[in-house]
Coordinates of C-alpha atoms in Angstrom, one line a residue:
M14 CA 0.0 0.0 0.0
Y15 CA 1.1 3.5 -0.7
E16 CA 0.2 6.8 0.8
I17 CA 0.4 10.3 -0.8
I18 CA 1.7 12.7 1.8
A19 CA 2.0 15.8 -0.5
N20 CA 1.5 18.9 1.7
P21 CA -0.2 21.7 -0.3
E22 CA 1.8 24.3 1.5
D23 CA 5.0 22.7 0.1
Y24 CA 3.7 23.3 -3.4
Q25 CA 2.4 26.9 -2.6
I26 CA -1.2 25.8 -3.4
D27 CA -2.6 25.6 0.1
H28 CA -5.1 28.4 -0.7
L29 CA -6.7 26.1 -3.4
I30 CA -7.1 23.2 -0.9
N31 CA -8.7 25.0 2.0
G32 CA -11.6 23.1 3.4
T33 CA -10.9 19.7 1.8
G34 CA -10.1 18.0 5.1
N35 CA -7.1 15.9 6.2
A36 CA -8.6 12.4 6.7
N37 CA -7.0 9.7 4.5
I38 CA -9.3 8.1 2.0
D39 CA -8.7 5.1 -0.3
I40 CA -8.5 6.1 -3.9
S41 CA -11.0 4.1 -6.1
K42 CA -9.8 2.1 -9.1
E43 CA -11.8 4.5 -11.4
E44 CA -10.0 7.5 -9.8
R45 CA -6.6 5.8 -10.1
D46 CA -7.3 5.0 -13.8
K47 CA -8.1 8.7 -14.3
W48 CA -4.8 9.7 -12.7
T49 CA -3.0 7.1 -14.7
G50 CA -4.4 8.7 -17.9
E51 CA -3.2 12.1 -16.8
I52 CA 0.3 10.7 -16.1
V53 CA 0.5 8.9 -19.4
N54 CA -0.6 12.1 -21.2
F55 CA 2.2 14.0 -19.4
S56 CA 4.7 11.3 -20.5
E57 CA 3.5 11.5 -24.1
K58 CA 3.9 15.3 -24.1
L59 CA 7.5 14.9 -22.8
F60 CA 8.2 12.3 -25.5
E61 CA 6.9 14.7 -28.2
F62 CA 9.0 17.5 -26.7
A63 CA 12.1 15.2 -26.8
K64 CA 11.5 14.5 -30.5
K65 CA 11.1 18.2 -31.3
S66 CA 14.3 19.1 -29.4
K67 CA 16.3 16.4 -31.1
E68 CA 15.1 17.7 -34.5
L69 CA 16.1 21.2 -33.5
A70 CA 19.5 20.0 -32.4
K71 CA 19.9 18.0 -35.6
L72 CA 19.1 21.2 -37.6
F73 CA 21.6 23.3 -35.8
S74 CA 24.3 20.7 -36.0
G75 CA 23.7 20.0 -39.6
P76 CA 25.7 21.2 -42.6
E77 CA 23.1 23.6 -44.0
K78 CA 23.6 27.3 -43.5
I79 CA 21.3 29.1 -41.1
S80 CA 20.7 32.9 -41.1
A81 CA 18.7 35.0 -38.7
T82 CA 18.3 38.6 -37.5
P83 CA 19.7 39.5 -34.1
A84 CA 16.2 39.8 -32.8
S85 CA 15.3 36.3 -34.0
L86 CA 18.4 34.9 -32.3
K87 CA 17.5 36.7 -29.1
T88 CA 14.0 35.4 -29.3
L89 CA 15.2 31.9 -29.8
K90 CA 17.6 32.2 -26.9
I91 CA 14.9 33.6 -24.6
Q92 CA 12.4 30.9 -25.6
L93 CA 15.0 28.1 -25.0
F94 CA 15.8 29.6 -21.6
M95 CA 12.0 29.6 -20.7
I96 CA 11.6 26.0 -21.8
N97 CA 14.7 25.0 -19.8
D98 CA 13.4 26.8 -16.7
A99 CA 9.9 25.2 -17.1
L100 CA 11.4 21.7 -17.5
T101 CA 13.7 22.3 -14.5
T102 CA 10.7 23.3 -12.4
A103 CA 8.7 20.4 -13.7
I104 CA 11.4 17.9 -12.8
E105 CA 11.7 19.4 -9.3
I106 CA 8.0 19.1 -8.8
A107 CA 8.0 15.5 -10.1
D108 CA 10.8 14.6 -7.8
R109 CA 9.0 16.2 -4.8
L110 CA 5.8 14.4 -5.7
E111 CA 7.7 11.1 -6.1
S112 CA 9.1 11.5 -2.6
D113 CA 5.6 12.3 -1.3
I114 CA 4.2 9.0 -2.4
I115 CA 5.5 6.5 0.2
K116 CA 5.1 2.8 0.7
K117 CA 3.2 1.9 3.8

């Protein structure tokens, strides 16, 4: 058996959870299936992102000439930094969630 011990305060979402109670409940098979679908959807999006990033890396490492305006290059750099920050945050949250699901 596992228990989810995720504290909403640790995720800065406690204001969204107010009034939901603190008593443990067993999660039904239907609810677990719904969560499994969400997790699979998340995994599929990451897989698609990995494919896109590999294609972009392949394009930049390829022999074909690439031209851009300075503004375009700056935009690309900013967007890549934003993606990197989002992925770093997502991995940190996933790590935290993983540690908040404990075997009982």
